[in-house]
Amino acid sequence: MTVPHVRAAWLQGGDARCEELPPPHGRTYRLVLLGPPGVGKGTQAELLGRALGACHLSTGDIFRAAHCQAEPSPALKAALEAMRRGELVPDAVVVSLVRERAACLRCRGGFLLDGFPRTVAQAEALDELLAELGVSLDAVLNYQLPVEVIVTRLGGRRTCAGCKAVYHVTARPPHVEGVCDQCGGRLIQREDDQPESIRVRMRAYEEYTRPLTGYYERIGKLVSVQASGTPEEILARTLRALSTLLGHKEYLNSA
Ligand code: AP5
């Protein structure tokens, strides 16, 4: 298991640099995590990051980090409003934020893109960017779970205000209530985990993001994974499914 490194370059953009680069790992993995809000993408990205040495790159985390900026740009302000309502941020805004962080996609540690792409236009923009960078996607993990279970997961979610680690009040509680195990930061409930925002996010997923499964299935990169059970069971399932797709035995060994 490798230790996750700081994601300053991704979270802050601009001139920010990660304090620590991922240590050299046997192989570089470049993956996208797809699935409805609350299915557990962020949780799996954290575990996969440790197992594969790849960096967790979440577009939602970029927006939540920007929330703390003293003077966000007008485009960012509008994006944060959309996010609070549970709506998607416009493609142009998201794509330009990802383009600004292109170096993260070329990082020697590889990447686990979580929450991007979310529309077909974003998937096309990602293809274009990766081609420019001379790197390619290994696979797209599509997590699936019944909606009732998802709603329970979202209702009990708590997130670290500092390092963004994700907990659940009953399924994945921290050692000390309200305090992050990893950095000691304060655990908070996300603004978009309110019932009305959850409904809007689910609709946006059905309308704009679900069609992406067909997009990636057509190019043979889609791996479907049932997201039931404990996070560790889902991780093991994911690694087995990846192993089958890519034919790499090390996935099984690192679980
Ligand atoms: P984003 O941050 O990407 O949120 P999301 O896709 O809605 O996904 P979530 O973070 O809600 O859930 P998750 O699947 O990561 O689940 P988690 O691991 O936390 O996006 C937020 C917003 O930003 C969007 O609505 C949009 O406005 C904007 N945005 C971002 N990217 C964009 C883009 N590309 N284009 C346009 N707009 C964009 O798990 C959930 C809970 O379940 C946790 O409490 C966890 O502890 C628990 N849990 C996880 N696994 C298990 C398990 N196996 N058993 C029990 N509990 C579990």
XYZ file of N, CA, C and O in Angstrom, residues 56-227:
688
model
N -6.292 10.840 -6.720
C -7.744 11.066 -6.785
C -8.009 12.488 -7.264
O -7.749 13.451 -6.549
N -8.550 12.621 -8.475
C -8.817 13.940 -9.050
C -10.329 14.134 -9.184
O -10.954 13.601 -10.097
N -10.913 14.868 -8.237
C -12.369 15.080 -8.237
C -12.679 16.520 -8.620
O -12.131 17.457 -8.022
N -13.552 16.705 -9.619
C -13.915 18.084 -9.989
C -14.785 18.703 -8.893
O -14.706 19.898 -8.637
N -15.608 17.884 -8.217
C -16.403 18.403 -7.107
C -15.497 18.993 -6.027
O -15.784 20.048 -5.455
N -14.355 18.321 -5.756
C -13.418 18.823 -4.744
C -12.814 20.165 -5.171
O -12.531 21.016 -4.328
N -12.601 20.362 -6.468
C -12.070 21.671 -6.930
C -13.068 22.767 -6.560
O -12.701 23.809 -6.023
N -14.359 22.502 -6.825
C -15.367 23.532 -6.523
C -15.471 23.770 -5.021
O -15.578 24.908 -4.574
N -15.441 22.686 -4.238
C -15.554 22.850 -2.785
C -14.333 23.601 -2.230
O -14.455 24.402 -1.314
N -13.150 23.375 -2.839
C -11.952 24.107 -2.388
C -12.099 25.586 -2.766
O -11.716 26.469 -1.998
N -12.680 25.857 -3.947
C -12.833 27.243 -4.416
C -13.811 28.011 -3.531
O -13.746 29.229 -3.420
N -14.721 27.284 -2.909
C -15.725 27.851 -2.030
C -15.078 28.686 -0.924
O -15.647 29.656 -0.440
N -13.845 28.277 -0.539
C -13.156 28.958 0.570
C -12.387 30.187 0.081
O -11.850 30.932 0.890
N -12.316 30.396 -1.242
C -11.566 31.564 -1.751
C -12.249 32.858 -1.358
O -13.482 32.949 -1.393
N -11.448 33.887 -1.039
C -12.018 35.160 -0.611
C -12.805 35.808 -1.752
O -13.909 36.318 -1.552
N -12.230 35.800 -2.958
C -12.915 36.456 -4.081
C -12.975 35.549 -5.299
O -12.173 35.681 -6.230
N -13.957 34.630 -5.337
C -14.045 33.785 -6.526
C -14.456 34.612 -7.750
O -15.138 35.621 -7.611
N -14.012 34.184 -8.952
C -14.369 34.908 -10.181
C -15.886 34.795 -10.395
O -16.528 33.895 -9.827
N -16.496 35.678 -11.227
C -17.935 35.583 -11.465
C -18.347 34.198 -12.000
O -19.369 33.648 -11.590
N -17.511 33.611 -12.894
C -17.857 32.284 -13.447
C -17.867 31.236 -12.330
O -18.751 30.374 -12.268
N -16.903 31.353 -11.422
C -16.814 30.388 -10.328
C -17.974 30.583 -9.347
O -18.551 29.617 -8.843
N -18.349 31.848 -9.127
C -19.468 32.136 -8.232
C -20.742 31.488 -8.774
O -21.499 30.852 -8.034
N -20.971 31.640 -10.095
C -22.159 31.056 -10.726
C -22.096 29.531 -10.634
O -23.108 28.858 -10.391
N -20.875 28.981 -10.788
C -20.710 27.525 -10.711
C -21.071 27.028 -9.311
O -21.754 26.005 -9.152
N -20.648 27.761 -8.285
C -20.914 27.336 -6.903
C -22.405 27.406 -6.581
O -22.932 26.565 -5.850
N -23.086 28.391 -7.165
C -24.542 28.490 -6.988
C -25.232 27.275 -7.607
O -26.125 26.663 -7.017
N -24.799 26.923 -8.843
C -25.375 25.760 -9.544
C -25.163 24.507 -8.707
O -26.075 23.688 -8.523
N -23.976 24.380 -8.158
C -23.628 23.191 -7.364
C -24.505 23.100 -6.118
O -24.983 22.019 -5.767
N -24.730 24.236 -5.471
C -25.559 24.240 -4.250
C -26.964 23.727 -4.570
O -27.569 23.015 -3.784
N -27.479 24.092 -5.769
C -28.822 23.645 -6.160
C -28.817 22.186 -6.621
O -29.876 21.609 -6.846
N -27.636 21.628 -6.852
C -27.553 20.242 -7.319
C -27.478 20.144 -8.832
O -27.463 19.058 -9.406
N -27.397 21.309 -9.513
C -27.330 21.294 -10.985
C -25.887 21.111 -11.438
O -24.955 21.396 -10.688
N -25.729 20.728 -12.713
C -24.370 20.614 -13.240
C -23.806 22.003 -13.519
O -24.530 22.916 -13.925
N -22.515 22.132 -13.332
C -21.802 23.357 -13.706
C -21.627 23.312 -15.230
O -21.429 22.223 -15.797
N -21.710 24.466 -15.939
C -21.603 24.431 -17.400
C -20.304 23.761 -17.883
O -19.247 23.933 -17.269
N -20.432 23.020 -18.991
C -19.281 22.282 -19.537
C -18.052 23.174 -19.713
O -16.937 22.781 -19.377
N -18.255 24.387 -20.249
C -17.105 25.251 -20.572
C -16.293 25.574 -19.311
O -15.061 25.593 -19.348
N -16.999 25.792 -18.191
C -16.300 26.136 -16.939
C -15.493 24.929 -16.452
O -14.310 25.037 -16.110
N -16.142 23.754 -16.459
C -15.471 22.549 -15.947
C -14.267 22.197 -16.827
O -13.176 21.924 -16.324
N -14.479 22.240 -18.146
C -13.393 21.844 -19.050
C -12.207 22.796 -18.904
O -11.047 22.362 -18.891
N -12.483 24.086 -18.724
C -11.342 25.002 -18.610
C -10.590 24.767 -17.290
O -9.367 24.855 -17.244
N -11.301 24.410 -16.212
C -10.611 24.101 -14.943
C -9.740 22.853 -15.090
O -8.629 22.797 -14.566
N -10.247 21.856 -15.811
C -9.468 20.622 -15.992
C -8.263 20.901 -16.896
O -7.143 20.459 -16.619
N -8.477 21.680 -17.963
C -7.366 22.020 -18.870
C -6.244 22.737 -18.124
O -5.070 22.482 -18.353
N -6.666 23.630 -17.218
C -5.679 24.371 -16.411
C -4.820 23.412 -15.579
O -3.718 23.760 -15.173
N -5.369 22.234 -15.289
C -4.671 21.256 -14.439
C -4.160 20.072 -15.256
O -3.990 18.966 -14.726
N -3.886 20.315 -16.557
C -3.496 19.215 -17.458
C -2.286 18.451 -16.919
O -2.177 17.237 -17.120
N -1.391 19.140 -16.208
C -0.182 18.466 -15.700
C -0.553 17.288 -14.794
O 0.168 16.286 -14.741
N -1.692 17.397 -14.079
C -2.109 16.300 -13.191
C -2.458 15.045 -14.003
O -2.352 13.931 -13.493
N -2.912 15.247 -15.230
C -3.284 14.087 -16.051
C -2.040 13.389 -16.615
O -2.113 12.266 -17.083
N -0.923 14.111 -16.578
C 0.321 13.542 -17.102
C 1.228 13.068 -15.960
O 2.325 12.574 -16.194
N 0.757 13.241 -14.733
C 1.563 12.926 -13.550
C 2.003 11.457 -13.579
O 1.252 10.586 -14.015
N 3.222 11.208 -13.089
C 3.759 9.824 -13.163
C 2.931 8.834 -12.338
O 3.001 7.633 -12.538
N 2.147 9.358 -11.374
C 1.354 8.463 -10.530
C 0.087 7.961 -11.211
O -0.565 7.047 -10.723
N -0.291 8.570 -12.348
C -1.565 8.224 -12.979
C -2.699 8.991 -12.313
O -2.459 9.852 -11.459
N -3.937 8.675 -12.690
C -5.062 9.420 -12.108
C -6.322 8.581 -11.979
O -6.492 7.576 -12.672
N -7.178 9.039 -11.058
C -8.512 8.470 -10.860
C -9.459 9.653 -10.976
O -9.648 10.396 -10.012
N -9.999 9.878 -12.152
C -10.893 11.026 -12.354
C -12.264 10.697 -11.784
O -12.886 9.714 -12.181
N -12.740 11.542 -10.858
C -13.999 11.287 -10.146
C -14.921 12.489 -10.379
O -14.614 13.597 -9.942
N -16.035 12.255 -11.096
C -16.977 13.361 -11.340
C -16.686 14.094 -12.634
O -17.361 15.065 -12.953
N -15.710 13.674 -13.376
C -15.399 14.227 -14.692
C -14.900 13.094 -15.564
O -14.008 12.366 -15.113
N -15.393 12.910 -16.777
C -16.448 13.686 -17.416
C -17.831 13.318 -16.881
O -18.024 12.241 -16.342
N -18.777 14.241 -17.088
C -20.143 14.049 -16.611
C -21.163 14.238 -17.726
O -22.357 14.058 -17.502
N -20.698 14.673 -18.879
C -21.570 14.814 -20.057
C -20.774 14.306 -21.251
O -19.533 14.193 -21.174
N -21.483 14.038 -22.357
C -20.775 13.562 -23.549
C -19.809 14.645 -24.037
O -18.675 14.352 -24.434
N -20.218 15.921 -23.964
C -19.316 17.003 -24.404
C -18.033 17.004 -23.561
O -16.935 17.210 -24.094
N -18.153 16.744 -22.259
C -16.954 16.696 -21.407
C -16.078 15.486 -21.763
O -14.851 15.570 -21.733
N -16.729 14.359 -22.104
C -15.955 13.161 -22.476
C -15.169 13.439 -23.759
O -14.002 13.039 -23.885
N -15.790 14.148 -24.695
C -15.083 14.467 -25.947
C -13.920 15.416 -25.666
O -12.835 15.272 -26.224
N -14.163 16.378 -24.751
C -13.082 17.322 -24.405
C -11.931 16.577 -23.723
O -10.758 16.878 -23.954
N -12.262 15.578 -22.890
C -11.209 14.803 -22.218
C -10.402 14.005 -23.248
O -9.170 13.963 -23.195
N -11.107 13.376 -24.204
C -10.396 12.619 -25.259
C -9.387 13.519 -25.963
O -8.239 13.135 -26.201
N -9.853 14.728 -26.283
C -9.004 15.675 -27.012
C -7.774 16.053 -26.174
O -6.649 16.044 -26.662
N -8.022 16.338 -24.897
C -6.931 16.757 -24.011
C -5.916 15.624 -23.828
O -4.703 15.840 -23.899
N -6.414 14.403 -23.599
C -5.492 13.277 -23.388
C -4.665 13.020 -24.648
O -3.472 12.705 -24.570
N -5.297 13.188 -25.825
C -4.558 12.991 -27.079
C -3.445 14.042 -27.181
O -2.308 13.728 -27.550
N -3.753 15.274 -26.808
C -2.724 16.338 -26.830
C -1.578 16.007 -25.886
O -0.422 16.301 -26.162
N -1.918 15.387 -24.739
C -0.899 15.083 -23.725
C -0.153 13.784 -24.029
O 0.826 13.456 -23.376
N -0.682 13.017 -24.989
C -0.032 11.751 -25.359
C -0.244 10.647 -24.338
O 0.591 9.773 -24.183
N -1.372 10.690 -23.602
C -1.689 9.609 -22.665
C -3.087 9.072 -22.986
O -3.868 9.744 -23.646
N -3.383 7.850 -22.508
C -4.724 7.331 -22.800
C -5.343 6.691 -21.562
O -4.632 6.288 -20.630
N -6.658 6.598 -21.587
C -7.409 6.008 -20.478
C -7.260 4.502 -20.501
O -7.319 3.891 -21.570
N -7.113 3.886 -19.304
C -7.081 2.425 -19.241
C -8.499 1.871 -19.182
O -8.807 0.879 -19.823
N -9.340 2.488 -18.343
C -10.695 1.941 -18.156
C -11.593 2.980 -17.484
O -11.107 3.947 -16.883
N -12.900 2.741 -17.611
C -13.906 3.584 -16.964
C -14.722 2.675 -16.047
O -15.353 1.722 -16.517
N -14.664 2.957 -14.738
C -15.366 2.117 -13.757
C -16.765 2.674 -13.551
O -16.923 3.831 -13.155
N -17.760 1.840 -13.803
C -19.146 2.306 -13.691
C -19.798 1.646 -12.477
O -20.152 0.467 -12.510
N -19.941 2.408 -11.374
C -20.492 1.866 -10.131
C -22.014 1.942 -10.146
O -22.588 2.958 -10.553
N -22.659 0.847 -9.698
C -24.121 0.763 -9.746
C -24.687 0.345 -8.399
O -24.120 -0.534 -7.733
N -25.854 0.963 -8.027
C -26.485 0.673 -6.731
C -27.936 1.149 -6.774
O -28.213 2.187 -7.394
N -28.881 0.431 -6.100
C -30.272 0.911 -6.082
C -30.373 2.278 -5.410
O -29.641 2.567 -4.453
N -31.336 3.097 -5.900
C -31.432 4.487 -5.463
C -31.711 4.619 -3.959
O -31.186 5.535 -3.306
N -32.482 3.676 -3.352
C -32.800 3.783 -1.912
C -31.513 3.712 -1.079
O -31.365 4.416 -0.075
N -30.580 2.846 -1.495
C -29.324 2.705 -0.739
C -28.497 3.987 -0.888
O -27.874 4.481 0.063
N -28.539 4.553 -2.084
C -27.780 5.780 -2.345
C -28.263 6.913 -1.438
O -27.462 7.642 -0.851
N -29.580 7.030 -1.296
C -30.138 8.119 -0.486
C -29.680 7.969 0.969
O -29.307 8.943 1.622
N -29.639 6.719 1.477
C -29.157 6.482 2.847
C -27.681 6.875 2.966
O -27.249 7.483 3.949
N -26.902 6.539 1.954
C -25.472 6.873 2.007
C -25.277 8.383 2.042
O -24.470 8.901 2.817
N -26.048 9.097 1.214
C -25.857 10.557 1.157
C -26.304 11.238 2.446
O -25.670 12.185 2.911
N -27.392 10.728 3.028
C -27.926 11.341 4.258
C -26.929 11.276 5.404
O -26.907 12.162 6.253
N -26.102 10.210 5.453
C -25.177 10.046 6.577
C -23.750 10.451 6.246
O -22.843 10.234 7.045
N -23.546 11.038 5.079
C -22.171 11.377 4.690
C -21.628 12.566 5.482
O -22.324 13.539 5.723
N -20.368 12.480 5.873
C -19.651 13.612 6.456
C -18.308 13.703 5.724
O -17.701 12.679 5.415
N -17.875 14.930 5.456
C -16.647 15.134 4.680
C -15.695 16.015 5.471
O -16.130 16.971 6.120
N -14.400 15.728 5.370
C -13.417 16.550 6.084
C -13.275 17.891 5.377
O -13.038 17.942 4.161
N -13.403 18.979 6.157
C -13.281 20.317 5.573
C -11.848 20.554 5.105
O -11.612 21.367 4.215
N -10.882 19.826 5.669
C -9.481 20.017 5.297
C -9.076 19.142 4.123
O -8.973 19.617 2.991
N -8.899 17.825 4.364
C -8.329 16.962 3.313
C -9.379 16.316 2.428
O -9.036 15.602 1.501
N -10.681 16.550 2.688
C -11.798 16.041 1.872
C -12.055 14.544 2.036
O -12.794 13.958 1.244
N -11.441 13.898 3.019
C -11.718 12.473 3.249
C -13.210 12.303 3.558
O -13.841 13.199 4.138
N -13.766 11.154 3.147
C -15.211 10.941 3.246
C -15.528 9.885 4.299
O -14.880 8.836 4.355
N -16.558 10.157 5.131
C -16.995 9.227 6.185
C -18.504 9.031 6.070
O -19.195 9.735 5.319
N -19.011 8.074 6.868
C -20.461 7.909 6.988
C -20.753 7.698 8.468
O -20.022 6.947 9.134
N -21.809 8.340 8.968
C -22.039 8.319 10.417
C -22.160 6.903 10.979
O -21.740 6.648 12.109
N -22.722 5.963 10.201
C -22.804 4.594 10.730
C -21.912 3.616 9.955
O -21.240 2.788 10.555
N -21.885 3.732 8.616
C -21.148 2.726 7.832
C -19.638 2.926 7.870
O -18.881 1.976 7.716
N -19.189 4.155 8.037
C -17.743 4.430 8.015
C -17.431 5.581 8.955
O -16.983 6.649 8.523
N -17.707 5.389 10.263
C -17.532 6.514 11.193
C -16.052 6.800 11.477
O -15.230 5.894 11.411
N -15.730 8.054 11.807
C -14.346 8.361 12.217
C -14.114 7.811 13.624
O -15.077 7.483 14.325
N -12.855 7.732 14.059
C -12.579 7.235 15.413
C -13.164 8.165 16.463
O -13.705 7.731 17.467
N -13.041 9.494 16.228
C -13.616 10.480 17.152
C -14.698 11.225 16.382
O -14.439 11.737 15.282
N -15.905 11.283 16.956
C -17.030 11.902 16.256
C -16.700 13.327 15.805
O -16.199 14.136 16.596
N -16.950 13.622 14.538
C -16.777 14.990 14.028
C -15.351 15.374 13.682
O -15.091 16.503 13.269
N -14.394 14.413 13.855
C -12.980 14.746 13.607
C -12.375 13.766 12.592
O -12.547 12.555 12.704
N -11.656 14.322 11.608
C -11.062 13.490 10.555
C -9.920 12.634 11.106
O -9.007 13.146 11.756
N -9.962 11.329 10.810
C -8.890 10.417 11.253
C -7.563 10.782 10.607
O -6.504 10.576 11.191
N -7.625 11.291 9.361
C -6.381 11.472 8.607
C -5.647 12.756 8.953
O -4.425 12.778 9.015
N -6.398 13.874 9.126
C -5.697 15.151 9.328
C -6.201 15.912 10.554
O -5.719 17.010 10.831
N -7.189 15.368 11.274
C -7.699 16.051 12.462
C -8.644 17.192 12.133
O -9.077 17.931 13.021
N -8.974 17.351 10.819
C -9.880 18.436 10.394
C -11.312 18.202 10.870
O -11.668 17.116 11.348
N -12.153 19.253 10.707
C -13.549 19.195 11.157
C -14.386 18.487 10.086
O -14.242 18.766 8.902
N -15.286 17.587 10.512
C -16.151 16.902 9.544
C -17.439 17.692 9.373
O -18.068 18.107 10.352
N -17.835 17.905 8.109
C -19.029 18.713 7.829
C -19.984 17.958 6.909
O -19.591 16.993 6.244
N -21.238 18.436 6.883
C -22.221 17.864 5.947
C -22.241 18.761 4.713
O -22.299 19.989 4.845
N -22.174 18.182 3.533
C -22.163 18.998 2.308
C -23.498 19.701 2.096
O -24.549 19.136 2.354
N -23.425 20.939 1.578
C -24.655 21.715 1.328
C -25.577 21.015 0.338
O -26.789 21.113 0.425
N -24.975 20.306 -0.645
C -25.819 19.674 -1.674
C -26.302 18.284 -1.250
O -26.841 17.542 -2.055
N -26.148 17.933 0.026
C -26.717 16.674 0.523
C -28.090 16.895 1.158
O -28.589 16.047 1.908
N -28.725 18.030 0.882
C -30.099 18.267 1.328
C -31.052 17.557 0.356
O -30.717 17.436 -0.834
N -32.254 17.099 0.835
C -33.131 16.283 -0.011
C -33.434 16.884 -1.394
O -33.354 16.198 -2.404
N -33.728 18.215 -1.479
C -34.090 18.790 -2.782
C -32.884 18.754 -3.734
O -33.008 18.413 -4.912
N -31.687 19.085 -3.219
C -30.490 19.053 -4.074
C -30.184 17.623 -4.518
O -29.753 17.400 -5.650
N -30.426 16.649 -3.644
C -30.165 15.247 -4.017
C -31.065 14.863 -5.198
O -30.616 14.253 -6.170
N -32.354 15.282 -5.124
C -33.283 14.965 -6.227
C -32.791 15.575 -7.538
O -32.784 14.921 -8.573
N -32.356 16.840 -7.493
C -31.879 17.517 -8.711
C -30.632 16.808 -9.248
O -30.489 16.586 -10.459
N -29.722 16.402 -8.341
C -28.488 15.731 -8.783
C -28.795 14.392 -9.446
O -28.167 14.014 -10.426
N -29.780 13.667 -8.891
C -30.148 12.364 -9.479
C -30.713 12.566 -10.889
O -30.412 11.802 -11.801
N -31.528 13.618 -11.044
C -32.108 13.882 -12.382
C -31.001 14.243 -13.368
O -30.996 13.785 -14.506
N -30.060 15.079 -12.919
C -28.958 15.487 -13.804
C -28.142 14.259 -14.204
O -27.718 14.122 -15.363
N -27.959 13.342 -13.243
C -27.208 12.119 -13.561
C -27.925 11.333 -14.663
O -27.302 10.918 -15.647
N -29.251 11.122 -14.475
C -30.011 10.320 -15.454
C -29.955 10.949 -16.839
O -29.764 10.274 -17.840
N -30.119 12.290 -16.867
C -30.227 12.958 -18.167
C -28.876 13.086 -18.877
O -28.768 12.841 -20.071
N -27.834 13.486 -18.138
C -26.571 13.839 -18.806
C -25.447 12.837 -18.624
O -24.594 12.707 -19.498
N -25.399 12.141 -17.483
C -24.215 11.316 -17.201
C -24.418 9.852 -17.573
O -23.499 9.212 -18.089
N -25.630 9.326 -17.337
C -25.844 7.918 -17.669
C -25.508 7.600 -19.134
O -24.904 6.549 -19.422
N -25.841 8.520 -20.095
C -25.486 8.218 -21.489
C -23.992 7.987 -21.730
O -23.615 7.386 -22.742
N -23.159 8.410 -20.794
C -21.717 8.195 -20.967
C -21.336 6.720 -20.918
O -20.295 6.333 -21.433
N -22.190 5.894 -20.271
C -21.843 4.464 -20.195
C -21.809 3.885 -21.615
O -20.913 3.116 -21.946
N -22.771 4.302 -22.447
C -22.787 3.833 -23.847
C -21.554 4.325 -24.588
O -20.942 3.589 -25.378
N -21.185 5.564 -24.319
C -20.019 6.186 -24.988
C -18.772 5.328 -24.740
O -18.012 5.018 -25.658
N -18.558 4.934 -23.470
C -17.339 4.178 -23.143
C -17.464 2.681 -23.450
O -16.478 2.008 -23.684
N -18.713 2.194 -23.451
C -18.910 0.783 -23.802
C -18.512 0.566 -25.267
O -17.862 -0.421 -25.608
N -18.888 1.522 -26.109
C -18.591 1.392 -27.543
C -17.096 1.307 -27.813
O -16.684 0.699 -28.775
N -16.275 1.921 -26.943
C -14.824 1.843 -27.206
C -14.139 0.796 -26.312
O -12.919 0.750 -26.197
N -14.972 -0.060 -25.679
C -14.425 -1.216 -24.938
C -13.714 -0.856 -23.646
O -12.873 -1.623 -23.159
N -14.042 0.317 -23.049
C -13.327 0.715 -21.819
C -14.200 0.613 -20.574
O -13.726 0.872 -19.471
N -15.479 0.264 -20.737
C -16.386 0.297 -19.585
C -16.282 -0.975 -18.748
O -16.334 -2.084 -19.276
N -16.163 -0.796 -17.425
C -16.149 -1.923 -16.488
C -17.256 -1.658 -15.476
O -17.177 -0.691 -14.715
N -18.314 -2.488 -15.454
C -19.400 -2.254 -14.502
C -19.106 -2.964 -13.192
O -18.666 -4.120 -13.197
N -19.355 -2.273 -12.072
C -19.057 -2.830 -10.749
C -20.265 -2.598 -9.833
O -20.733 -1.462 -9.708
N -20.758 -3.670 -9.196
C -21.825 -3.526 -8.202
C -21.234 -2.851 -6.965
O -20.213 -3.304 -6.449
N -21.905 -1.776 -6.494
C -21.340 -1.004 -5.378
C -21.988 -1.362 -4.053
O -22.044 -0.541 -3.140
